[in-house]
Coordinates of C-alpha atoms in Angstrom, one line a residue:
X1 CA 1.1 12.7 11.5
X2 CA 0.4 11.6 7.7
X3 CA -3.1 11.1 9.3
X4 CA -3.5 14.6 11.0
X5 CA -1.7 16.4 7.4
X6 CA -4.4 14.4 5.4
X7 CA -7.0 15.7 7.6
X8 CA -6.1 19.4 7.4
X9 CA -6.1 19.0 3.6
X10 CA -9.4 17.5 3.6
X11 CA -11.0 20.0 5.7
X12 CA -10.2 22.5 2.9
X13 CA -11.8 20.5 0.6
X14 CA -15.1 20.6 -0.9
X15 CA -15.9 17.4 1.1
X16 CA -19.5 17.8 1.1
X17 CA -19.3 18.7 -2.9
X18 CA -16.8 15.4 -3.6
X19 CA -19.2 13.0 -1.2
X20 CA -22.7 14.4 -3.1
X21 CA -21.2 13.8 -6.4
X22 CA -20.3 10.3 -5.5
X23 CA -23.9 9.4 -4.2
X24 CA -25.5 11.0 -7.0
X25 CA -23.9 8.7 -9.1
X26 CA -25.9 6.0 -8.0
X27 CA -24.5 2.9 -8.3
X28 CA -21.6 4.0 -11.0
X29 CA -20.3 5.8 -7.7
X30 CA -18.7 2.6 -5.9
X31 CA -17.7 1.8 -9.6
X32 CA -16.0 5.1 -10.0
X33 CA -14.1 4.6 -6.5
X34 CA -12.7 1.3 -7.5
X35 CA -11.3 2.4 -11.1
X36 CA -9.9 5.3 -10.0
X37 CA -7.8 3.6 -6.5
X38 CA -7.0 1.2 -9.4
X39 CA -5.4 3.9 -11.5
X40 CA -3.8 5.8 -9.3
X41 CA -1.6 2.2 -8.4
X42 CA -1.2 1.6 -11.8
X43 CA -0.1 4.9 -13.6
X44 CA 2.4 6.4 -10.5
X45 CA 2.2 9.9 -10.0
X46 CA -1.8 9.5 -9.2
X47 CA -2.1 10.0 -5.0
X48 CA -4.5 7.5 -3.7
X49 CA -5.3 9.7 -0.6
X50 CA -8.1 12.1 -1.9
X51 CA -10.2 9.4 -2.9
X52 CA -9.5 6.8 -0.3
X53 CA -11.4 10.0 1.1
X54 CA -13.6 10.8 -0.8
X55 CA -14.8 6.9 -0.6
X56 CA -15.4 6.7 3.6
X57 CA -17.0 10.7 3.0
X58 CA -20.0 9.4 0.7
X59 CA -20.2 5.3 1.3
X60 CA -18.6 5.3 5.3
X61 CA -15.7 3.5 6.9
X62 CA -17.2 0.0 6.3
X63 CA -18.0 0.0 2.8
X64 CA -15.3 2.8 1.8
X65 CA -12.5 0.3 3.5
X66 CA -14.0 -2.1 1.7
X67 CA -14.1 0.2 -2.1
X68 CA -10.7 0.9 -1.2
X69 CA -9.4 -2.7 -0.9
X70 CA -10.3 -3.5 -3.8
X71 CA -9.1 -1.3 -6.3
X72 CA -5.6 -0.6 -4.7
X73 CA -5.6 -4.6 -5.0
X74 CA -6.5 -4.4 -8.5
X75 CA -4.1 -2.1 -8.8
X76 CA -1.3 -3.7 -7.3
X77 CA -2.2 -7.2 -9.2
X78 CA -2.1 -5.3 -12.4
X79 CA 1.1 -3.5 -11.5
X80 CA 2.8 -6.6 -10.7
X81 CA 1.5 -8.7 -13.4
X82 CA 2.8 -6.3 -16.1
X83 CA 6.0 -5.9 -14.2
X84 CA 6.8 -9.9 -14.5
X85 CA 5.4 -10.4 -18.5
X86 CA 6.5 -7.3 -20.0
X87 CA 9.7 -7.4 -18.1
X88 CA 12.5 -4.6 -16.5
X89 CA 12.6 -2.8 -20.0
X90 CA 9.5 -1.8 -19.4
X91 CA 9.0 -1.0 -16.0
X92 CA 12.4 1.6 -15.9
X93 CA 10.4 3.2 -18.9
X94 CA 6.8 3.5 -17.2
X95 CA 7.4 3.8 -13.4
X96 CA 11.6 5.3 -13.8
X97 CA 15.0 3.7 -12.9
X98 CA 14.0 3.5 -9.2
X99 CA 12.1 0.0 -9.9
X100 CA 15.5 -0.9 -11.9
X101 CA 17.1 -2.7 -8.4
X102 CA 14.4 -5.1 -8.1
X103 CA 13.8 -7.3 -5.1
X104 CA 16.2 -9.4 -4.1
X105 CA 16.0 -12.0 -1.4
X106 CA 14.4 -15.6 -0.2
X107 CA 10.6 -15.9 -0.6
X108 CA 9.7 -15.7 3.4
X109 CA 12.2 -11.9 2.8
X110 CA 10.5 -11.1 -0.3
X111 CA 6.8 -11.3 1.1
X112 CA 8.0 -9.7 4.5
X113 CA 9.6 -6.9 2.5
X114 CA 6.3 -6.6 0.3
X115 CA 4.2 -6.2 3.7
X116 CA 6.1 -4.0 5.7
X117 CA 6.1 -1.3 2.9
X118 CA 2.6 -1.8 2.5
X119 CA 2.5 0.0 6.4
X120 CA 5.0 2.4 5.6
X121 CA 2.8 5.6 4.3
X122 CA 5.7 6.7 2.8
X123 CA 7.0 3.7 0.7
X124 CA 5.3 4.3 -3.1
X125 CA 2.7 1.4 -3.4
X126 CA 3.0 1.0 -7.2
X127 CA 6.7 1.0 -7.3
X128 CA 6.8 -1.7 -4.9
X129 CA 4.3 -3.6 -6.7
X130 CA 6.1 -3.2 -10.1
X131 CA 9.6 -4.0 -8.2
X132 CA 8.1 -7.4 -6.8
X133 CA 6.9 -8.8 -9.9
X134 CA 10.4 -8.0 -11.3
X135 CA 11.0 -10.6 -8.3
X136 CA 10.7 -14.6 -7.9
X137 CA 8.0 -13.7 -5.2
X138 CA 5.2 -15.7 -5.5
X139 CA 2.1 -14.6 -6.7
X140 CA 0.0 -15.6 -3.6
X141 CA 2.8 -14.3 -1.2
X142 CA 2.5 -11.1 -3.1
X143 CA -1.5 -11.4 -2.9
X144 CA -1.2 -12.1 0.7
X145 CA 1.6 -9.4 2.1
X146 CA -1.1 -6.5 -0.1
X147 CA -4.3 -7.5 1.6
X148 CA -2.9 -7.6 5.4
X149 CA -0.7 -4.5 4.4
X150 CA -3.3 -2.4 2.9
X151 CA -6.1 -3.0 5.2
X152 CA -5.1 -0.5 8.7
X153 CA -4.3 2.4 6.1
X154 CA -7.5 1.5 4.0
X155 CA -9.4 1.9 7.1
X156 CA -8.2 4.9 8.8
X157 CA -8.4 7.2 5.6
X158 CA -12.4 6.1 4.7
X159 CA -12.8 5.9 8.1
X160 CA -11.1 9.9 8.7
X161 CA -13.0 10.7 5.3
X162 CA -16.3 9.4 6.8
X163 CA -15.9 11.1 10.7
X164 CA -14.6 14.3 8.6
X165 CA -18.1 15.1 6.8
X166 CA -19.8 14.9 10.2
X167 CA -20.5 18.4 11.6
X168 CA -18.1 17.2 15.2
X169 CA -15.0 16.1 13.3
X170 CA -12.3 17.2 15.5
X171 CA -11.5 14.3 17.4
X172 CA -11.4 12.5 14.0
X173 CA -8.3 12.6 13.6
X174 CA -7.7 10.8 16.8
X175 CA -8.4 7.6 16.3
X176 CA -6.7 7.2 13.0
X177 CA -2.9 8.7 14.2
X178 CA -3.7 5.6 17.1
X179 CA -4.4 3.3 14.2
X180 CA -1.4 4.4 12.5
X181 CA 0.1 3.5 16.3
X182 CA -0.2 -0.1 15.7
X183 CA 0.4 0.0 12.2
X184 CA 3.9 0.7 13.3
X185 CA 3.9 -1.7 16.1
X186 CA 4.8 -5.3 13.2
X187 CA 7.4 -2.6 11.4
X188 CA 9.3 -1.7 14.7
X189 CA 9.1 -5.7 15.6
X190 CA 10.8 -6.3 12.2
X191 CA 13.5 -4.1 12.9
X192 CA 14.1 -5.6 15.5
X193 CA 14.4 -9.2 14.5
X194 CA 16.1 -8.2 12.0
X195 CA 18.8 -6.9 13.7
X196 CA 19.0 -9.2 16.4
X197 CA 18.9 -12.2 13.0
X198 CA 22.6 -13.5 13.1
X199 CA 25.3 -12.7 10.2
X200 CA 25.2 -14.5 6.7
X201 CA 26.4 -18.0 6.6
X202 CA 29.8 -18.0 4.8
X203 CA 31.0 -14.8 5.4
X204 CA 34.2 -16.2 6.2
X205 CA 34.1 -17.6 2.4
X206 CA 33.5 -21.3 3.1
X207 CA 31.8 -22.9 0.1
X208 CA 30.5 -25.5 2.5
X209 CA 28.5 -22.7 4.5
X210 CA 27.3 -20.7 1.5
X211 CA 25.7 -23.3 -0.2
X212 CA 23.4 -23.3 2.7
X213 CA 22.0 -19.8 2.2
X214 CA 18.3 -19.0 0.9
X215 CA 19.2 -18.9 -2.3
X216 CA 19.8 -14.9 -3.7
X217 CA 16.8 -14.5 -6.7

């Protein structure tokens, strides 16, 4: 559904003009895409989906996906690093009070939380990046979870932008919708797995059992 809405919006834009402008920029065009994607992640109100669509329209789904991935990863790492170095007060002022909660849990739980959030289009990409920086999540785990999680959406948007630039773009939405379904499968599996997991140890208040719980960070 998200892909279909984006497709309708993109069809109403001057996508030919946007793509032509990027192509005329020569070697600066790809740099501009990466820079804009980075800014869209670091600066919360800026949307990134139109940039990804433009990347696909100008450079095709393969190169477009690579540029979108590069910009999104750069922005995520900048947001993560800023939060870790400057602390909670800075993040709350920069992003808003919603980031004040941070992320809690073991390293594995935090990794899964970031990964699943990257697969959900309605979860703020930049907010998760800042919140992860406030947590104890190791940087390499954050990078891995983010990279794996954003590949489907990056490819889907770049492919959609590339396909919508073609004369016969009516069927372009279906591959993206199929990709969205595949993206939802690991999310459903994670929810099912979490529901099957046993309740927290030490619920009876036993000190011996509570020491076996993963450390809450």
